[in-house]
C-alpha atoms as a printed R data frame, in Angstrom:
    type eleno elety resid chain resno       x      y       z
1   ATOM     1    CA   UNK     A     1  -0.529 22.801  13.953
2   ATOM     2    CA   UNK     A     2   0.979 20.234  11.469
3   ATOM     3    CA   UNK     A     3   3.537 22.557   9.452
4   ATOM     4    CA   UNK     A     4   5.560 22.751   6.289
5   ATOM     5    CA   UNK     A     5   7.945 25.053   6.343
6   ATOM     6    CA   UNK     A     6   9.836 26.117   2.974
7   ATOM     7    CA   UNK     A     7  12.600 28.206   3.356
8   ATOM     8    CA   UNK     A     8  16.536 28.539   2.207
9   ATOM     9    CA   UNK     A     9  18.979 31.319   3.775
10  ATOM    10    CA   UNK     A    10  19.050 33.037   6.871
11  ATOM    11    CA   UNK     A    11  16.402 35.261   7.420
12  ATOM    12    CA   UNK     A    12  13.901 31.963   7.173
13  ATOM    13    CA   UNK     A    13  15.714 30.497  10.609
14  ATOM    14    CA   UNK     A    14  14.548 32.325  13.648
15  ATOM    15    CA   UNK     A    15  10.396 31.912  11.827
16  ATOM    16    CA   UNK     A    16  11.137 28.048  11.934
17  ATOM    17    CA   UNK     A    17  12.972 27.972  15.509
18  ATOM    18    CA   UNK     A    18   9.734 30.381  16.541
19  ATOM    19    CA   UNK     A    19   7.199 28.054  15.400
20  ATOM    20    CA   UNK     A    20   8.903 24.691  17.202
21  ATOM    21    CA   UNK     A    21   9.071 26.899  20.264
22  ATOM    22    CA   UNK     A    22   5.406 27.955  20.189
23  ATOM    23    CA   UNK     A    23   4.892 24.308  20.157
24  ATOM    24    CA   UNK     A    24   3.915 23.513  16.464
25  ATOM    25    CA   UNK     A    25   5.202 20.305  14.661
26  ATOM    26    CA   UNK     A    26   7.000 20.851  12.072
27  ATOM    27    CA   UNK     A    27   6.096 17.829   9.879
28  ATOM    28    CA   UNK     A    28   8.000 18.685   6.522
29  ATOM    29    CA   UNK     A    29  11.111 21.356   5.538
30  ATOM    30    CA   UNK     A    30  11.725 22.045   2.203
31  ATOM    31    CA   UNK     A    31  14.435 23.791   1.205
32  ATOM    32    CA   UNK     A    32  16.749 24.416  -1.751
33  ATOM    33    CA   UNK     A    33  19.510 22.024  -2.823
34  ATOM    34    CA   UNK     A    34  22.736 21.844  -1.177
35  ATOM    35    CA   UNK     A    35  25.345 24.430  -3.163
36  ATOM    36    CA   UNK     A    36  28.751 24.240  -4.117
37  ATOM    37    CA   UNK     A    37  30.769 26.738  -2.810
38  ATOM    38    CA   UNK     A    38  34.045 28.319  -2.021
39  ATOM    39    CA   UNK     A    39  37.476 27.010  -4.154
40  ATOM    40    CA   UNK     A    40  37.191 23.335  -3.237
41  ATOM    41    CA   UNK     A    41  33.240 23.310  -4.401
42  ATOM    42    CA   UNK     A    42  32.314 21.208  -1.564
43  ATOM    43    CA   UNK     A    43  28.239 21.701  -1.581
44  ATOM    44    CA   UNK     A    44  26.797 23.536   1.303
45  ATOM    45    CA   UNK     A    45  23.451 22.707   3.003
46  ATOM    46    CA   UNK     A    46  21.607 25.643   3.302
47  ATOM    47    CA   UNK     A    47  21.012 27.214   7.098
48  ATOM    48    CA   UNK     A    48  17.491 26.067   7.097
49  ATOM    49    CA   UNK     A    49  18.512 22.342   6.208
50  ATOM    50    CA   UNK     A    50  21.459 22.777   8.950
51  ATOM    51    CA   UNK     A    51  18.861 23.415  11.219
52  ATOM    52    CA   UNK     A    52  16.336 21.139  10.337
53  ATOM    53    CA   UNK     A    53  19.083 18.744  10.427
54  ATOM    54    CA   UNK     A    54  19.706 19.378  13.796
55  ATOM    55    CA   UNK     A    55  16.112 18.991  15.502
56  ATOM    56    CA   UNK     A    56  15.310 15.512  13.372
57  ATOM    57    CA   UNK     A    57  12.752 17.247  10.832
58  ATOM    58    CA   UNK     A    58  12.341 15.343   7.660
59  ATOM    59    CA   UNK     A    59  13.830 17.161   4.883
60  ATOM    60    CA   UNK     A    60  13.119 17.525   1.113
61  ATOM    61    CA   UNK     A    61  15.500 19.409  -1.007
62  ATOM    62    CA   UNK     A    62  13.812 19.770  -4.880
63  ATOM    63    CA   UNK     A    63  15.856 21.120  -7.397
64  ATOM    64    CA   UNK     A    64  13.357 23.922  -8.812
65  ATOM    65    CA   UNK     A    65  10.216 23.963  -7.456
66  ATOM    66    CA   UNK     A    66   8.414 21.317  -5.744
67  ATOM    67    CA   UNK     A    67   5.868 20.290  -7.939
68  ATOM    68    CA   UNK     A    68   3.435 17.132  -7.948
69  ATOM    69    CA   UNK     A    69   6.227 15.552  -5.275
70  ATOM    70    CA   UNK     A    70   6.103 18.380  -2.881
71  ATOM    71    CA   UNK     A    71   2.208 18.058  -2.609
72  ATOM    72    CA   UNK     A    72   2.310 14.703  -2.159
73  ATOM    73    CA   UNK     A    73   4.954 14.292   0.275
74  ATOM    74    CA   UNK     A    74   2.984 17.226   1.956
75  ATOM    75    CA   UNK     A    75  -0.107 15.405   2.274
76  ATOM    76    CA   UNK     A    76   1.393 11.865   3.516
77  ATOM    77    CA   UNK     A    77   2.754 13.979   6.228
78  ATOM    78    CA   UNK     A    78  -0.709 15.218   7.361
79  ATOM    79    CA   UNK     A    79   0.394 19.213   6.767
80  ATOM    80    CA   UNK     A    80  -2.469 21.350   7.754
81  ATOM    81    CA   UNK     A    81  -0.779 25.003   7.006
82  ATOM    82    CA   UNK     A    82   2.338 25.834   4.443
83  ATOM    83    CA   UNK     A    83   4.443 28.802   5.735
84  ATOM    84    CA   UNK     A    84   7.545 29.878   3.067
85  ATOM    85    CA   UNK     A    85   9.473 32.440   4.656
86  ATOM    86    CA   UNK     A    86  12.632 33.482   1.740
87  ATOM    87    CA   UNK     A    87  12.759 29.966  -0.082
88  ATOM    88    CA   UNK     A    88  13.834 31.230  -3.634
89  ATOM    89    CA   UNK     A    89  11.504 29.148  -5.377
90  ATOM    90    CA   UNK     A    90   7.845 29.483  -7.113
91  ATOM    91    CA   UNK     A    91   5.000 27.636  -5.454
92  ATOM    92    CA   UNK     A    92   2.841 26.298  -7.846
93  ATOM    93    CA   UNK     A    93  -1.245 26.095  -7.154
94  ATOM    94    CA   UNK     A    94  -1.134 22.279  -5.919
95  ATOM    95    CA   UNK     A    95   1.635 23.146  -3.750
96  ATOM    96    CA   UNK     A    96   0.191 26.012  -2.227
97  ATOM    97    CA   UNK     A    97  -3.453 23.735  -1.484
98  ATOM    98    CA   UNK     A    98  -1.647 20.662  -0.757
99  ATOM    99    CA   UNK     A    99  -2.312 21.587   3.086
100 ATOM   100    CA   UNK     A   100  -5.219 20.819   4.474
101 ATOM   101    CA   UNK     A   101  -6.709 23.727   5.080
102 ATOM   102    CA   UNK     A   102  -5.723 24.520   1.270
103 ATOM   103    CA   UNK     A   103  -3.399 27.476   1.428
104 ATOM   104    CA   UNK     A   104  -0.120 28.809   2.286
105 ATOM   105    CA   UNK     A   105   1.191 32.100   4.056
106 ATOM   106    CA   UNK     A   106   4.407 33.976   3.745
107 ATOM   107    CA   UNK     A   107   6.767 35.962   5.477
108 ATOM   108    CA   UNK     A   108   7.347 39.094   3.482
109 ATOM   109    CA   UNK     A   109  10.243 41.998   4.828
110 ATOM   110    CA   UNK     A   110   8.541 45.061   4.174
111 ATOM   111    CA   UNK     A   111   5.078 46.513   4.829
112 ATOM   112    CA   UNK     A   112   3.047 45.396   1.581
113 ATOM   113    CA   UNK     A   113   1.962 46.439  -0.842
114 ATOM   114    CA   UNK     A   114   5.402 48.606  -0.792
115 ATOM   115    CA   UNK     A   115   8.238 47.014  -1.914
116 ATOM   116    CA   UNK     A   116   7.193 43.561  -3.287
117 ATOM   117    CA   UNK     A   117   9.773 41.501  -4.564
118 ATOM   118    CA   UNK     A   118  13.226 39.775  -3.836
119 ATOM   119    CA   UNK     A   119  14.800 43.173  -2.466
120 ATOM   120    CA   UNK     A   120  13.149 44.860  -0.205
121 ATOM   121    CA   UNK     A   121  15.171 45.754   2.555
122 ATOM   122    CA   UNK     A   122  17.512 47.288   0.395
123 ATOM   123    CA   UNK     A   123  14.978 49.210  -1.550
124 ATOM   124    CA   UNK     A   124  13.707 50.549   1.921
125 ATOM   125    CA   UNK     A   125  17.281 51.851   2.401
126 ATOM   126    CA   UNK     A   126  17.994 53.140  -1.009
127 ATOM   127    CA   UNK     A   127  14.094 55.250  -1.546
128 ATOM   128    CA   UNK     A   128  15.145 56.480   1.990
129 ATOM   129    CA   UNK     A   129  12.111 55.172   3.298
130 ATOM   130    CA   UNK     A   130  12.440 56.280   7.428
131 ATOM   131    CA   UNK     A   131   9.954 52.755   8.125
132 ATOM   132    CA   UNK     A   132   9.111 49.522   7.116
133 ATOM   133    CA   UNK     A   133   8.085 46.173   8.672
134 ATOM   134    CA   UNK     A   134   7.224 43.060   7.449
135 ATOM   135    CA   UNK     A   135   4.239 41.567   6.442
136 ATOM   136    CA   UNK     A   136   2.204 37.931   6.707
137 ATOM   137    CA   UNK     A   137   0.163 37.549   3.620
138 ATOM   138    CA   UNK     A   138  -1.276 34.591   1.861
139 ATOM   139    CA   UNK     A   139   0.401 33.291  -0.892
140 ATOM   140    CA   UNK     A   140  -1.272 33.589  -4.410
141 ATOM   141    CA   UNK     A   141   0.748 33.079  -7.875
142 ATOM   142    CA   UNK     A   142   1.305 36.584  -8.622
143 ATOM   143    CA   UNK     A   143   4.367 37.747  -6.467
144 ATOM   144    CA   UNK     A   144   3.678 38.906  -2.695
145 ATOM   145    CA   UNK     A   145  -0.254 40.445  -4.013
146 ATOM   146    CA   UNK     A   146  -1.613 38.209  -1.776
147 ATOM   147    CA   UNK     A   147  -4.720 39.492   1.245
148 ATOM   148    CA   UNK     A   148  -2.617 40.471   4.081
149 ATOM   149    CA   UNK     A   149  -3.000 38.704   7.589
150 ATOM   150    CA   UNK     A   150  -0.843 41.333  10.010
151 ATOM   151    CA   UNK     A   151   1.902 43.501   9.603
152 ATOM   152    CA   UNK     A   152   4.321 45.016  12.111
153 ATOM   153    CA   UNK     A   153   6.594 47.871  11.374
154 ATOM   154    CA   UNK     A   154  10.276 49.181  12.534
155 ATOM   155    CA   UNK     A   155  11.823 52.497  11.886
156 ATOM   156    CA   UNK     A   156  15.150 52.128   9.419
157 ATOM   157    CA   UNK     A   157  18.127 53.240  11.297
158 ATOM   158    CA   UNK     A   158  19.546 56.129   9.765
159 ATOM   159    CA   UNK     A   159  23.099 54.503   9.875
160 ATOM   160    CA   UNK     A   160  21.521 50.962   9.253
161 ATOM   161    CA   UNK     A   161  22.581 48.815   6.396
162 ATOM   162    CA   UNK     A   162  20.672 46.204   4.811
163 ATOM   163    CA   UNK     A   163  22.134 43.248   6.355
164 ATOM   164    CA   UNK     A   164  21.936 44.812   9.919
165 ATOM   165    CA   UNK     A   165  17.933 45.437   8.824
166 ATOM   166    CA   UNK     A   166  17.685 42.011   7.740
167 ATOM   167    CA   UNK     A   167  18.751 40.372  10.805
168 ATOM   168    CA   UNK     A   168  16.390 42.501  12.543
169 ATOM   169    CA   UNK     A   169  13.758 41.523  10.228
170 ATOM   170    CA   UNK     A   170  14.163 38.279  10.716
171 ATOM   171    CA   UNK     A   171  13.245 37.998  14.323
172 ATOM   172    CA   UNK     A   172  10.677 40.882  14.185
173 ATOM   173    CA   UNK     A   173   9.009 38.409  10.847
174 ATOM   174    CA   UNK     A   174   9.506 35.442  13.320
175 ATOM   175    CA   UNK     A   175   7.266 37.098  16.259
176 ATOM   176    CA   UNK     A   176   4.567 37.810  13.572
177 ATOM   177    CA   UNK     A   177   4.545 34.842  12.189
178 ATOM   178    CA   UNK     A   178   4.307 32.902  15.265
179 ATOM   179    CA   UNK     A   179   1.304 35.338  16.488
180 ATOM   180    CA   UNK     A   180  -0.769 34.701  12.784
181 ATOM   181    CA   UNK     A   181  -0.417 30.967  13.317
182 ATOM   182    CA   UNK     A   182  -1.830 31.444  16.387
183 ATOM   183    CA   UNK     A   183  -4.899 33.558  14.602
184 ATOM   184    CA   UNK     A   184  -4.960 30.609  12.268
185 ATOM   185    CA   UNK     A   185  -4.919 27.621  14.470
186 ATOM   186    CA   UNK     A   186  -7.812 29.476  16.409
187 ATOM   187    CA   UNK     A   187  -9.956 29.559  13.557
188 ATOM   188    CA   UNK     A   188 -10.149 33.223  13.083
189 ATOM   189    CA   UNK     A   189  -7.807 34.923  10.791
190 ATOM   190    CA   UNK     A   190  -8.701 37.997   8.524
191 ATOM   191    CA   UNK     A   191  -7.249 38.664   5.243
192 ATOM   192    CA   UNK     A   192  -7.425 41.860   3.975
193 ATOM   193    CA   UNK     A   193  -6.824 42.520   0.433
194 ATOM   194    CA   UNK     A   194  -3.530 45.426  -0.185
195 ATOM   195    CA   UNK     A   195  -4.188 48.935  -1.587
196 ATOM   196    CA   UNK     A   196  -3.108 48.697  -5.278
197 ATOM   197    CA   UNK     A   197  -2.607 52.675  -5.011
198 ATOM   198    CA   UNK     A   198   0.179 51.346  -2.379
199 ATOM   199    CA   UNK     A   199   2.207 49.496  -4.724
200 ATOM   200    CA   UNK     A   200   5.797 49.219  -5.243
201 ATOM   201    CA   UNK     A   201   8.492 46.725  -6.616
202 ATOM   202    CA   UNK     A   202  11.770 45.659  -5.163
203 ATOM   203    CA   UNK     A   203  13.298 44.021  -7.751
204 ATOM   204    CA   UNK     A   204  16.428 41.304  -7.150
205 ATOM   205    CA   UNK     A   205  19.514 43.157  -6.570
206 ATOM   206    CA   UNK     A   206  22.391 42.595  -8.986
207 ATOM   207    CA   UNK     A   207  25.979 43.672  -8.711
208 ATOM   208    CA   UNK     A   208  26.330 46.022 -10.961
209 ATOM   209    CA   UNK     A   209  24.253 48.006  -8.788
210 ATOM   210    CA   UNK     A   210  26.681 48.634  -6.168
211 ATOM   211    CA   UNK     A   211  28.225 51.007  -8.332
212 ATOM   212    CA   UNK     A   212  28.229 54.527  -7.130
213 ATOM   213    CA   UNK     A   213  28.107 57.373  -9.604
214 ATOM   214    CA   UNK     A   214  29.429 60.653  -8.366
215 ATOM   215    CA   UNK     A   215  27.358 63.114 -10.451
216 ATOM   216    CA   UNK     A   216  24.371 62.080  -7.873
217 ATOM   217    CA   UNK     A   217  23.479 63.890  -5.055
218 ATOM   218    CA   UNK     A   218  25.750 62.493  -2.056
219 ATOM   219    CA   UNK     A   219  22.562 61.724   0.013
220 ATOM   220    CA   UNK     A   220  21.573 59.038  -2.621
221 ATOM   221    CA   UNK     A   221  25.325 57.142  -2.550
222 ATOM   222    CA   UNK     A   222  25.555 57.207   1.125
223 ATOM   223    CA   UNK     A   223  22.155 55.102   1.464
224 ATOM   224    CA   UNK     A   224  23.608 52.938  -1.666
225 ATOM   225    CA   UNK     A   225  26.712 52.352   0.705
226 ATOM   226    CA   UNK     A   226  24.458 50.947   3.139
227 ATOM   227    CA   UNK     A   227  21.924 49.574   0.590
228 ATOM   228    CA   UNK     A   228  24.629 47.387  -1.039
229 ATOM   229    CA   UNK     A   229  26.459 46.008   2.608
230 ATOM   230    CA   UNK     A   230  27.423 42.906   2.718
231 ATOM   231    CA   UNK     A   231  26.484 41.661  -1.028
232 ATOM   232    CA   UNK     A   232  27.378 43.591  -3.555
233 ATOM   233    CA   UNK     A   233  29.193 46.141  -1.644
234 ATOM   234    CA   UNK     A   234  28.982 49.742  -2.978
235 ATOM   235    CA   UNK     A   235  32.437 50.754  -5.151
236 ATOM   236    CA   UNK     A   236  34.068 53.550  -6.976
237 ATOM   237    CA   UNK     A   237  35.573 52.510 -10.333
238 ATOM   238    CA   UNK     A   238  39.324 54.509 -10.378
239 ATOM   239    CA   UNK     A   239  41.951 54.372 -12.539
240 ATOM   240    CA   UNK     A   240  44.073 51.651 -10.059
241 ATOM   241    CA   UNK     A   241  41.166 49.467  -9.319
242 ATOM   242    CA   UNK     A   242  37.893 49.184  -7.849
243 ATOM   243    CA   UNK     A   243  37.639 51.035  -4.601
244 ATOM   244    CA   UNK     A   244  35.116 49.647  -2.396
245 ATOM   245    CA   UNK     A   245  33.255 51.891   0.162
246 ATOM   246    CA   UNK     A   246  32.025 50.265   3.287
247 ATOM   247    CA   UNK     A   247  31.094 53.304   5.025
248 ATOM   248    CA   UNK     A   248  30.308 56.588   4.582
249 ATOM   249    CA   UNK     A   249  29.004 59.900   5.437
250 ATOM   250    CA   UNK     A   250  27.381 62.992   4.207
251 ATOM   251    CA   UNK     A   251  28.365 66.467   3.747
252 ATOM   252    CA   UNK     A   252  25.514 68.226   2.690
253 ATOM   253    CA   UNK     A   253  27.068 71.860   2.427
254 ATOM   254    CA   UNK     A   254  29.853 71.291   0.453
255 ATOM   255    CA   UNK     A   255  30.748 71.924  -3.334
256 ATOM   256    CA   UNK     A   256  32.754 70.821  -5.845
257 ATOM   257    CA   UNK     A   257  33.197 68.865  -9.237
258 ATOM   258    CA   UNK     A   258  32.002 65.627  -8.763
259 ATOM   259    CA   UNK     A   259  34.739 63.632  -7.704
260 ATOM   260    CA   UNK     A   260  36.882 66.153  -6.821
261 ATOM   261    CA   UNK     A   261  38.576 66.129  -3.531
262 ATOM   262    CA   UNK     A   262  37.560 68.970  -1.106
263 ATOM   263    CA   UNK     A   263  39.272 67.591   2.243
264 ATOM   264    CA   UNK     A   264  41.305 64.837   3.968
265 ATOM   265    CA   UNK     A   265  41.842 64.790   7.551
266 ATOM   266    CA   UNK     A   266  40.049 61.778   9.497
267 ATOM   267    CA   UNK     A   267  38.212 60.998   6.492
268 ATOM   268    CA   UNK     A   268  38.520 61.768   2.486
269 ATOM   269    CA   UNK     A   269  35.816 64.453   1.102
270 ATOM   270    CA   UNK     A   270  34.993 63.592  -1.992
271 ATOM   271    CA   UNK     A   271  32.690 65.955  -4.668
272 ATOM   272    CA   UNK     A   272  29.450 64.634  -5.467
273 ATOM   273    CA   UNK     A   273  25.884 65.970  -7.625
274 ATOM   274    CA   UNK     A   274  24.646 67.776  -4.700
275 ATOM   275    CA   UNK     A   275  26.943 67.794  -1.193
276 ATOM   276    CA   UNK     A   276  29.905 65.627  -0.308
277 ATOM   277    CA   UNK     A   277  30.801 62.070   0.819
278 ATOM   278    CA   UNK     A   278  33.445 61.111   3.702
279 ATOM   279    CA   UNK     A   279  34.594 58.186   2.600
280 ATOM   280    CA   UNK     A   280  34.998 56.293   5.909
281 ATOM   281    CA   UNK     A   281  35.885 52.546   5.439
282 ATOM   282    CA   UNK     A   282  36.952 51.460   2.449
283 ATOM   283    CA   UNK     A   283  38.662 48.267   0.980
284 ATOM   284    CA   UNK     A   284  40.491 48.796  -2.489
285 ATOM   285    CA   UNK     A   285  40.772 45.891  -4.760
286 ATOM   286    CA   UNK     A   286  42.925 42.552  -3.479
287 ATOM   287    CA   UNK     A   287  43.502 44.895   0.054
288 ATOM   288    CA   UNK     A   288  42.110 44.348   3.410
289 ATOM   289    CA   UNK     A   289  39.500 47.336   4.755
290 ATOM   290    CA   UNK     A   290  40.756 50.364   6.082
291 ATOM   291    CA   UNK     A   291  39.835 53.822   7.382
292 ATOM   292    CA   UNK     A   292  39.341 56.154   4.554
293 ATOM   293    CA   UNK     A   293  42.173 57.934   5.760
294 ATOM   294    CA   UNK     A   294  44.606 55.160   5.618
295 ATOM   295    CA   UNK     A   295  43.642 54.835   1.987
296 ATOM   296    CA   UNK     A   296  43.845 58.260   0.887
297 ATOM   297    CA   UNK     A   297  47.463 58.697   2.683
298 ATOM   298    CA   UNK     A   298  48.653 55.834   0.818
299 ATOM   299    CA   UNK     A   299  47.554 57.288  -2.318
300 ATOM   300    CA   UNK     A   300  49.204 60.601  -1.705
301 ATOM   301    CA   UNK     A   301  45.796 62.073  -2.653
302 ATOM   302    CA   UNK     A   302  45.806 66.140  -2.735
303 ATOM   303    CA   UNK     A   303  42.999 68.857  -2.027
304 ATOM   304    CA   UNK     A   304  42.330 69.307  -5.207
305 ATOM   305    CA   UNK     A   305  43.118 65.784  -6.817
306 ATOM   306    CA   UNK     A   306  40.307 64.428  -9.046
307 ATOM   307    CA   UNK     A   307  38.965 60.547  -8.639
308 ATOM   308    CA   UNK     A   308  37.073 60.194 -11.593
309 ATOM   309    CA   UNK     A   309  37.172 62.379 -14.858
């Protein structure tokens, strides 16, 4: 088939690479502007466009969404399907019918109707959800409520964090993609409309969400830690600084004021809610990472000593 392919960061890649493999044309990429980024600004293409680059598609970069020019510019290139796999940006109704046969699918990383929105990997992690999946559905204007053309589904890893999910998403969204194509270009696909009793929202993730707050139970902050890895990144506001936790593990039997230490050894034992958390990995402001360990010897913590009030 004759496809456009809108997408922006990583996860898109391996569903575009998939569909050139499986031997459809890719007639059109669109894809966000190039950024500026890091101290010297210089403006970044984004992965998709670096790949697209690469293999000779013809690129179109709107800033916003595509509008009247991305419907034309699909239909001079003869587009039969849309597929938007993580493209950041709205498609309008004369976008999404601009293809010939008049509608677009979308790559979706979780099993809808749980977890629409722009987060749902990490809202997998953080409701402690033990599966998910990821889910082709065609694209309507109401965010990811669109009839639902196959699904796959992975169990969460139960040290997993949400970039490690992701990547695995990626490729596991890329097989299912190609495979619905393949239902599409045969002539047969069936959409089934999702279970409103089903739904749930995964809304964007922001950075002051990577705080942790130790009056919760220590099974909640661990899955934030992994929830929040690589972007926010999950932190403990101290006296000396923000104290960033890249790993860490629960004690479920212990006790203690929240935030009080209980242990050192191989890894600090902090107080929380309900349990305890081993602070494995952490990285304290304007430092490199380090064991927990490290840290906590450096700060001459105590059994005893209290992190937060």
């Amino acid at each position: 088939m004759r496809i456009a392919f809108f997408g922006s960061d990583g996860f898109s890649v391996p569903c575009l690479e998939a569909l050139a493999a499986a031997g459809h044309e890719v007639a059109l990429v669109v894809t966000n502007p190039d950024r500026p980024q890091g101290r010297s600004k210089t403006p970044i293409p984004t992965p998709v466009k670096e790949l697209a680059l690469e293999r000779g598609w013809p690129v179109f970069q709107p800033e916003g969404r595509p509008g009247e020019e991305g419907a034309r510019r699909m239909q001079d290139a003869g587009v039969e399907l849309a597929v938007v796999v993580a493209y950041g940006q709205f498609l309008g109704r004369q976008v999404r019918r601009a293809s010939s046969l008049g509608y677009a699918i979308n790559v979706h990383a979780s099993l809808l109707p749980r977890w629409r929105g722009a987060a749902p990997d990490a809202h997998a992690i953080l409701a402690g959800d033990a599966r998910t999946g990821v889910t082709v559905q065609k694209l309507l204007a109401k965010m990811d409520a669109g009839p639902v053309l196959a699904a796959r589904e992975t169990p969460i890893g139960p040290r997993e964090t949400k970039g490690e999910l992701r990547e695995r998403l990626s490729h596991l969204g890329a097989e299912l993609l190609v495979d619905a194509v393949a239902q599409i270009a045969a002539g047969d696909p069936t959409f089934v409309e999702q279970d409103p009793a089903g739904i749930t929202f995964a809304p964007l993730i922001q950075k002051q969400d990577g705080r942790l707050d130790l009056a919760l139970p220590a099974v909640e902050l661990e899955r934030r830690v992994r929830a929040m890895l690589p972007w926010p990144v999950a932190s403990i506001e101290l006296a000396g600084g923000r104290l960033q936790v890249l790993e860490a593990r629960v004690v479920a039997d212990a006790e203690g004021a929240p935030g009080e230490v209980l242990a050192l050894g191989d890894a600090p034992r902090i107080a929380t809610g309900a349990g305890a958390l081993e602070l494995v990995e952490v990285k304290p402001a304007g430092k490199r990472a380090m064991p927990g360990a490290a840290w906590a010897n450096g700060q001459r913590l105590q059994v005893g000593d209290r992190l937060v009030p």
